[in-house]
Amino acid sequence: MSGETYVIVGGGLAGAKAAETLRGEGFDGRVVLIGAEPDRPYERPPLSKDYLRGEAERETAYVHPAAYYEEHDIELRTETAAEAIDLNTRELALAGGARLPFHRLLLATGAEPRRLPGAEGAHYLRDFRDSDALRGVLEQGGRLAVIGGGWIGCEVAASARQKGLEVTLIEQAAAPLEAVLGHELGEIYAAIHRDHGVELLTGASVEAIDGGQVTLAGGRVVPCDHVAVGIGVVPRTELAEAAGLQLDNGIVADNRLRTSADGVFAAGDVVNAWHPLFNARLRVEHWHNALEQGPAAARSMLDTGEPYDRIPYFFSDQYDVGMEYAGHATEWDEVVFRGDVGGREFIAFWLKDGRLLAGMNVNVWDVTDDIQALIRSGAPVDPARLRDPDVELASLA
Ligand code: FAD
């Protein structure tokens, strides 16, 4: 592979970790990392949390120190958009007309916020620029209407309350986070936000946003000084689509993160890859997935890859409530709780056919490995033992 050029499109966490791994595994060809943003790769979780609140420096979010890329002979090209992939000539067309030949290519183009029609003037949150703009709003104070009670909407609402703004959180479903966690857990998060002074409007859909107010279906008006929208993300697949790669809710890849095009790989938020453990394709929009899939894709580029079968994991911090979720549950028979739900120190377990699909620990720590082992084992679990805090989780796997 000496003398070959491996190109990574997407200077986010997945792309940066892939470049690091190529070098770490001894690849001595050319590595080019292309990112459309002006910043070198950074992690996004602080953008809705401490960075947004002005409590963390920009520097803490970067994946690597500034000198890292040069020191590791990684050609980092910021503010450079890749515009097209030519699979016949094996070249990438860059904005401005340059062409970059590649032997192997990794697409780590991430995702972008889903736009709400009619909300052109609203704040969205994906990158440093968005977070800086919203940070200005949080400094300014006033009334903030947050549309969408998913992770981003909930974290923005929490950060804004922590900065003293009046916050109305508008959610279409019956509870925030219901789409991922189900109604029971959604209600727990609803109570957390209400307890912190958020006006939470559920079952509410937006009809219009204009002139300092949000109008809901049915005519209710939410007066506000600022509007933030967090209604999910869509994978950035334009490049892949134009090149004819197979798509289905993202770029389709096998369990080694190989796309339908020879020598083209995908990782992070953009990929919908076959997961051997869940026997399904999964597209995961979380930090840990980008952190692990970037390196996994790099190893596949080097032909030393293994099937990627990490259990999806994510975390969220809202006020004084921290949580971690491991697993993948879309349908379940029951949710079993262990611990003090009212006191917001508990673990929730999603069960289907007597087996654990996912677990979420809220203000309880150091249990993720045990939860993951139990999911991975596929062992039948007795709900009574799951519920019982005297039974070691590790003994259940
Ligand atoms: P991205 O981070 O989206 O990076 C992709 C990069 O590729 C972007 O910089 C983009 O500009 C660039 N790009 C795209 N197309 C091109 C092109 N054609 N040419 C050049 N460059 C291109 N996850 C958690 O688990 N916990 C959290 O608490 C959490 N908080 C979050 C808070 C916020 C505000 C956001 C936005 C996300 C959060 N996430 C969290 C999700 C997590 O940040 C993402 O899963 C992760 O960023 C995905 O990384 P990625 O490298 O796949 O894609």
Coordinates of C-alpha atoms and ligand atoms in Angstrom, one line a residue:
M1 CA 0.0 0.0 0.0
S2 CA 3.1 2.2 0.1
G3 CA 2.6 5.0 -2.4
E4 CA -1.2 4.8 -2.3
T5 CA -3.5 7.6 -1.5
Y6 CA -6.3 7.1 1.0
V7 CA -8.8 9.9 1.1
I8 CA -11.3 10.6 3.9
V9 CA -14.2 13.0 3.1
G10 CA -15.6 14.5 6.3
G11 CA -13.6 16.2 9.0
G12 CA -15.7 15.2 11.9
L13 CA -15.0 12.7 14.7
A14 CA -15.3 9.6 12.5
G15 CA -13.0 11.0 9.8
A16 CA -10.4 12.2 12.3
K17 CA -10.3 8.9 14.1
A18 CA -10.0 7.1 10.8
A19 CA -7.0 9.2 9.8
E20 CA -5.4 8.6 13.2
T21 CA -5.9 4.8 12.9
L22 CA -4.5 4.7 9.3
R23 CA -1.3 6.1 10.7
G24 CA -1.4 4.2 14.0
E25 CA -1.7 0.9 12.0
G26 CA 1.4 1.8 10.0
F27 CA -0.1 2.9 6.7
D28 CA 2.7 4.9 5.1
G29 CA 1.0 6.1 1.9
R30 CA -0.7 9.5 1.5
V31 CA -3.6 10.3 3.9
V32 CA -5.8 13.3 2.9
L33 CA -8.6 14.4 5.3
I34 CA -11.1 16.7 3.7
G35 CA -13.5 18.8 5.7
A36 CA -15.9 21.5 4.6
E37 CA -15.8 23.4 7.9
P38 CA -13.2 26.0 8.8
D39 CA -12.2 24.2 12.0
R40 CA -10.1 21.1 12.4
P41 CA -12.1 18.1 13.5
Y42 CA -14.0 18.5 16.8
E43 CA -16.6 16.7 18.9
R44 CA -20.1 18.0 18.9
P45 CA -21.6 17.0 22.3
P46 CA -20.3 20.1 24.1
L47 CA -22.1 22.3 21.5
S48 CA -25.4 21.8 23.3
K49 CA -23.9 21.5 26.8
D50 CA -21.0 23.3 28.5
Y51 CA -19.7 25.0 25.4
L52 CA -23.2 26.4 24.6
R53 CA -23.5 27.7 28.1
G54 CA -20.1 29.4 27.9
E55 CA -18.5 27.1 30.5
A56 CA -16.0 25.3 28.3
E57 CA -13.4 26.6 25.9
R58 CA -13.5 25.8 22.2
E59 CA -10.1 24.2 22.5
T60 CA -11.5 21.3 24.7
A61 CA -13.8 20.2 21.8
Y62 CA -11.1 19.4 19.3
V63 CA -10.3 15.8 18.5
H64 CA -6.6 16.4 18.2
P65 CA -4.1 19.3 19.0
A66 CA -3.6 21.7 16.1
A67 CA -0.1 20.3 15.3
Y68 CA -1.3 16.6 15.3
Y69 CA -2.1 16.4 11.6
E70 CA 1.2 17.7 10.3
E71 CA 3.1 15.7 12.8
H72 CA 1.4 12.5 11.6
D73 CA 1.7 13.5 7.9
I74 CA -2.1 13.8 7.5
E75 CA -3.0 16.3 4.9
L76 CA -5.9 18.1 6.5
R77 CA -7.8 20.3 4.2
T78 CA -10.3 22.4 6.0
E79 CA -12.9 24.6 4.3
T80 CA -12.8 22.3 1.3
A81 CA -15.9 20.6 0.1
A82 CA -15.7 17.4 -2.0
E83 CA -18.2 17.8 -4.8
A84 CA -18.2 14.6 -6.7
I85 CA -16.7 11.1 -6.8
D86 CA -15.6 9.7 -10.1
L87 CA -15.5 5.9 -9.6
N88 CA -14.1 5.3 -13.1
T89 CA -11.0 7.5 -12.8
R90 CA -11.0 7.1 -9.0
E91 CA -10.8 10.8 -8.5
L92 CA -12.5 13.2 -6.1
A93 CA -13.6 16.6 -7.5
L94 CA -13.1 19.3 -4.9
A95 CA -14.8 22.7 -4.8
G96 CA -12.7 25.1 -6.9
G97 CA -11.9 22.6 -9.5
A98 CA -9.0 20.5 -8.1
R99 CA -9.1 16.8 -8.6
L100 CA -7.7 14.4 -6.1
P101 CA -6.9 10.8 -7.1
F102 CA -7.5 8.1 -4.5
H103 CA -7.0 4.4 -4.2
R104 CA -9.4 4.0 -1.3
L105 CA -12.0 6.4 0.0
L106 CA -13.8 6.8 3.2
L107 CA -17.1 8.7 3.4
A108 CA -17.6 10.2 6.8
T109 CA -19.9 13.0 5.8
G110 CA -22.1 12.9 8.9
A111 CA -25.6 14.3 9.1
E112 CA -27.3 17.7 9.0
P113 CA -30.3 19.1 10.8
R114 CA -33.7 18.3 9.3
R115 CA -35.2 21.7 8.4
L116 CA -38.7 22.7 9.4
P117 CA -40.5 24.5 6.5
G118 CA -41.2 28.1 7.5
A119 CA -38.4 28.2 10.2
E120 CA -35.8 29.8 8.0
G121 CA -34.9 32.4 10.7
A122 CA -34.7 29.9 13.5
H123 CA -31.5 28.5 15.2
Y124 CA -30.4 25.0 14.2
L125 CA -27.6 23.3 16.0
R126 CA -24.9 21.2 14.3
D127 CA -21.6 23.0 14.2
F128 CA -19.5 25.5 16.0
R129 CA -21.0 28.4 14.1
D130 CA -24.6 27.3 15.1
S131 CA -23.5 26.9 18.7
D132 CA -21.8 30.3 18.8
A133 CA -25.0 31.9 17.5
L134 CA -27.2 30.2 20.0
R135 CA -24.6 30.9 22.8
G136 CA -25.2 34.6 21.9
V137 CA -28.9 34.0 22.5
L138 CA -28.3 32.4 25.8
E139 CA -26.1 35.3 26.9
Q140 CA -28.8 37.7 25.8
G141 CA -31.6 36.0 27.7
G142 CA -35.4 36.3 27.1
R143 CA -37.9 33.8 25.9
L144 CA -36.8 30.8 23.9
A145 CA -39.1 28.5 22.0
V146 CA -37.5 25.1 21.3
I147 CA -39.2 23.1 18.7
G148 CA -38.6 19.4 19.0
G149 CA -38.2 17.3 22.2
G150 CA -35.4 15.0 21.0
W151 CA -31.9 14.9 22.4
I152 CA -30.8 18.2 20.9
G153 CA -34.0 20.0 21.8
C154 CA -34.0 18.7 25.4
E155 CA -30.3 19.6 25.9
V156 CA -30.8 23.1 24.4
A157 CA -33.9 23.6 26.6
A158 CA -31.9 22.5 29.7
S159 CA -28.9 24.7 28.8
A160 CA -31.1 27.7 28.2
R161 CA -32.9 27.2 31.6
Q162 CA -29.5 26.9 33.3
K163 CA -28.7 30.3 31.8
G164 CA -32.0 31.7 33.1
L165 CA -34.0 32.0 29.9
E166 CA -37.8 31.4 29.8
V167 CA -38.1 28.2 27.8
T168 CA -41.1 26.6 26.0
L169 CA -40.4 23.2 24.7
I170 CA -42.8 22.2 21.9
E171 CA -43.1 18.5 21.1
Q172 CA -45.4 16.7 18.7
A173 CA -45.5 13.4 20.6
A174 CA -47.1 12.9 24.0
A175 CA -43.7 13.2 25.7
P176 CA -40.2 14.3 24.9
L177 CA -37.8 11.6 23.8
E178 CA -40.7 9.3 23.4
A179 CA -39.6 8.2 19.9
V180 CA -36.4 6.6 21.3
L181 CA -37.2 5.8 24.9
G182 CA -41.0 5.1 24.8
H183 CA -43.7 6.8 26.8
E184 CA -42.8 5.8 30.3
L185 CA -39.3 7.2 30.1
G186 CA -40.5 10.1 28.1
E187 CA -42.7 11.1 31.0
I188 CA -39.8 10.9 33.4
Y189 CA -37.9 13.4 31.2
A190 CA -41.0 15.5 30.9
A191 CA -41.1 15.8 34.7
I192 CA -37.4 16.7 34.8
H193 CA -37.9 19.6 32.4
R194 CA -41.1 20.8 34.1
D195 CA -39.3 20.6 37.5
H196 CA -36.7 22.9 36.1
G197 CA -39.2 25.5 34.9
V198 CA -39.6 24.6 31.3
E199 CA -43.1 25.1 29.9
L200 CA -43.6 21.8 28.1
L201 CA -46.2 21.6 25.4
T202 CA -46.7 18.0 24.1
G203 CA -49.0 16.7 21.4
A204 CA -48.3 20.1 19.8
S205 CA -47.5 20.8 16.2
V206 CA -46.2 24.0 14.7
E207 CA -48.3 25.8 12.2
A208 CA -46.3 29.0 11.7
I209 CA -43.3 30.9 13.1
D210 CA -43.3 34.6 12.6
G211 CA -42.9 38.0 14.3
G212 CA -41.8 36.8 17.6
Q213 CA -44.2 34.0 18.0
V214 CA -44.8 30.3 17.3
T215 CA -48.4 29.4 16.4
L216 CA -49.5 25.8 17.1
A217 CA -52.2 23.8 15.4
G218 CA -55.4 24.6 17.2
G219 CA -54.4 28.3 17.4
R220 CA -52.3 28.4 20.6
V221 CA -49.6 31.1 20.4
V222 CA -46.2 30.9 22.0
P223 CA -44.7 34.3 22.3
C224 CA -40.9 34.2 22.1
D225 CA -37.7 36.2 21.4
H226 CA -35.8 33.3 19.8
V227 CA -36.7 30.0 18.2
A228 CA -34.4 26.9 18.1
V229 CA -35.4 23.9 16.1
G230 CA -34.1 20.3 16.8
I231 CA -36.3 17.9 14.8
G232 CA -33.7 15.3 13.9
V233 CA -31.0 14.9 11.4
V234 CA -30.7 13.5 7.9
P235 CA -27.5 11.7 6.7
R236 CA -25.4 13.7 4.2
T237 CA -25.5 11.3 1.2
E238 CA -25.4 13.7 -1.8
L239 CA -21.9 12.6 -2.8
A240 CA -22.6 9.0 -2.5
E241 CA -25.9 9.3 -4.3
A242 CA -24.4 11.1 -7.3
A243 CA -21.7 8.4 -7.5
G244 CA -24.4 5.7 -7.6
L245 CA -23.7 4.1 -4.2
Q246 CA -26.5 2.0 -2.7
L247 CA -28.5 4.1 -0.2
D248 CA -31.2 3.3 2.3
N249 CA -31.5 5.7 5.2
G250 CA -27.8 6.6 4.7
I251 CA -25.1 4.9 2.8
V252 CA -25.6 1.1 2.9
A253 CA -22.5 -0.8 4.0
D254 CA -21.7 -4.4 5.1
N255 CA -20.4 -5.4 8.5
R256 CA -16.9 -4.2 7.6
L257 CA -18.2 -0.8 6.6
R258 CA -17.7 -1.5 2.9
T259 CA -20.1 0.3 0.6
S260 CA -21.5 -1.0 -2.6
A261 CA -18.6 0.5 -4.5
D262 CA -15.2 -1.2 -4.5
G263 CA -12.7 0.5 -2.3
V264 CA -15.2 3.0 -0.9
F265 CA -16.0 2.8 2.8
A266 CA -18.4 4.7 5.1
A267 CA -18.5 5.5 8.9
G268 CA -20.3 7.5 11.5
D269 CA -23.7 9.2 11.3
V270 CA -23.9 8.7 7.5
V271 CA -23.6 4.9 7.3
N272 CA -26.4 2.3 7.6
A273 CA -24.2 -0.7 8.2
W274 CA -25.1 -4.3 8.8
H275 CA -24.8 -5.2 12.5
P276 CA -24.1 -8.9 13.1
L277 CA -25.5 -8.9 16.6
F278 CA -28.9 -7.3 15.8
N279 CA -29.1 -9.0 12.4
A280 CA -30.2 -5.7 10.9
R281 CA -28.7 -2.6 9.3
L282 CA -28.2 0.2 11.9
R283 CA -27.6 3.8 11.4
V284 CA -26.4 5.3 14.7
E285 CA -26.3 9.1 15.2
H286 CA -24.1 9.1 18.2
W287 CA -20.7 10.2 19.4
H288 CA -19.4 6.7 20.4
N289 CA -20.4 5.2 17.1
A290 CA -18.3 7.9 15.2
L291 CA -15.4 7.3 17.7
E292 CA -15.4 3.5 17.0
Q293 CA -16.5 3.2 13.4
G294 CA -13.9 5.6 12.1
P295 CA -11.1 3.3 13.3
A296 CA -13.0 0.2 12.2
A297 CA -13.4 1.6 8.7
A298 CA -9.8 2.6 8.6
R299 CA -8.8 -1.0 9.4
S300 CA -11.1 -2.2 6.7
M301 CA -9.4 0.1 4.3
L302 CA -6.2 -1.6 5.3
D303 CA -7.7 -5.0 4.8
T304 CA -7.2 -5.8 8.5
G305 CA -10.8 -5.0 9.5
E306 CA -13.1 -7.2 11.6
P307 CA -16.9 -7.2 11.5
Y308 CA -18.1 -4.1 13.4
D309 CA -20.4 -5.3 16.1
R310 CA -20.1 -2.8 18.9
I311 CA -23.2 -2.3 20.8
P312 CA -24.6 1.2 20.2
Y313 CA -24.0 3.6 23.1
F314 CA -24.9 7.2 23.8
F315 CA -25.1 9.7 26.6
S316 CA -26.9 12.9 27.4
D317 CA -26.7 15.5 30.2
Q318 CA -29.6 17.6 31.1
Y319 CA -29.4 19.8 34.3
D320 CA -28.1 17.5 37.0
V321 CA -29.4 14.3 35.2
G322 CA -26.8 12.3 33.3
M323 CA -27.6 9.2 31.5
E324 CA -26.0 6.5 29.3
Y325 CA -28.0 4.2 27.0
A326 CA -26.6 1.0 25.6
G327 CA -28.3 -1.3 23.1
H328 CA -30.9 -0.9 20.4
A329 CA -34.6 -1.2 21.2
T330 CA -37.3 -0.3 18.7
E331 CA -40.0 -2.7 19.9
W332 CA -40.2 -4.3 23.3
D333 CA -42.6 -6.2 25.6
E334 CA -41.8 -4.3 28.9
V335 CA -39.5 -1.8 30.5
V336 CA -38.1 -3.0 33.9
F337 CA -36.8 -0.5 36.4
R338 CA -34.1 -1.0 39.1
G339 CA -33.4 1.7 41.7
D340 CA -35.0 5.0 42.6
V341 CA -37.1 6.3 39.7
G342 CA -38.6 9.2 41.7
G343 CA -35.1 10.2 42.9
R344 CA -33.8 9.9 39.3
E345 CA -31.2 7.3 40.2
F346 CA -32.1 4.2 38.3
I347 CA -31.6 1.8 35.5
A348 CA -34.2 1.0 32.9
F349 CA -34.1 -2.2 30.9
W350 CA -36.0 -2.9 27.7
L351 CA -37.0 -6.5 27.3
K352 CA -38.3 -8.5 24.4
D353 CA -39.0 -12.2 24.4
G354 CA -37.4 -12.4 27.9
R355 CA -34.0 -11.0 26.6
L356 CA -32.4 -7.6 27.1
L357 CA -32.3 -5.3 24.1
A358 CA -31.2 -2.1 25.8
G359 CA -30.4 -0.5 29.2
M360 CA -30.3 3.0 30.3
N361 CA -28.6 4.1 33.5
V362 CA -29.7 7.5 34.9
N363 CA -27.4 9.1 37.5
V364 CA -26.0 5.6 38.1
W365 CA -22.6 4.9 36.8
D366 CA -20.1 2.1 35.9
V367 CA -22.8 -0.3 34.8
T368 CA -22.5 0.0 31.0
D369 CA -20.1 -2.9 30.6
D370 CA -22.5 -5.2 32.5
I371 CA -25.5 -4.0 30.5
Q372 CA -23.6 -4.5 27.3
A373 CA -22.4 -8.0 28.3
L374 CA -26.0 -9.0 29.1
I375 CA -27.3 -7.7 25.8
R376 CA -24.4 -9.5 23.9
S377 CA -25.0 -12.8 25.8
G378 CA -28.6 -13.0 24.6
A379 CA -29.3 -14.9 27.8
P380 CA -32.9 -15.1 29.0
V381 CA -33.3 -12.7 32.0
D382 CA -35.7 -12.9 34.9
P383 CA -37.3 -9.4 35.3
A384 CA -37.5 -9.9 39.0
R385 CA -33.8 -10.4 39.2
L386 CA -33.2 -7.4 37.0
R387 CA -35.4 -5.3 39.3
D388 CA -33.6 -6.5 42.4
P389 CA -30.7 -4.1 43.3
D390 CA -29.1 -6.9 45.4
V391 CA -28.5 -9.1 42.3
E392 CA -25.2 -8.2 40.6
L393 CA -25.9 -7.3 37.0
A394 CA -22.7 -9.1 36.0
S395 CA -24.2 -12.4 37.4
L396 CA -27.1 -12.2 34.9
A397 CA -25.1 -12.5 31.7
Ligands
FAD1 P1 -20.2 14.8 11.7 O1 -19.8 15.2 13.1 O2 -21.5 15.3 11.1 O3 -19.0 15.3 10.8 C1 -19.1 15.2 9.3 C2 -18.2 16.3 8.8 O4 -18.1 16.1 7.4 C3 -18.8 17.7 9.0 O5 -17.8 18.5 9.5 C4 -19.2 18.1 7.6 O6 -19.0 19.5 7.3 C5 -18.2 17.3 6.7 N1 -18.7 17.1 5.3 C6 -19.9 16.7 5.0 N2 -19.9 16.6 3.6 C7 -18.7 17.0 3.1 C8 -18.2 17.2 1.8 N3 -18.8 16.9 0.7 N4 -16.9 17.7 1.7 C9 -16.2 17.9 2.8 N5 -16.7 17.8 4.1 C10 -17.9 17.3 4.2 N6 -23.9 12.1 20.6 C11 -23.9 11.5 21.8 O7 -23.7 10.2 21.8 N7 -24.1 12.1 22.9 C12 -24.3 13.5 23.0 O8 -24.4 14.1 24.0 C13 -24.3 14.2 21.7 N8 -24.5 15.5 21.7 C14 -24.6 16.2 20.5 C15 -24.8 17.5 20.5 C16 -24.9 18.2 19.3 C17 -25.1 19.7 19.3 C18 -24.8 17.5 18.1 C19 -24.9 18.3 16.8 C20 -24.5 16.2 18.1 C21 -24.4 15.5 19.3 N9 -24.2 14.1 19.3 C22 -24.1 13.4 20.5 C23 -24.1 13.3 18.1 C24 -22.6 13.2 17.6 O9 -22.0 14.5 17.7 C25 -22.6 12.7 16.2 O10 -23.0 11.4 16.2 C26 -21.2 12.8 15.6 O11 -20.8 14.1 15.4 C27 -21.1 12.0 14.3 O12 -19.8 12.2 13.8 P2 -19.5 12.0 12.2 O13 -18.0 12.2 12.1 O14 -20.1 10.8 11.7 O15 -20.2 13.2 11.5

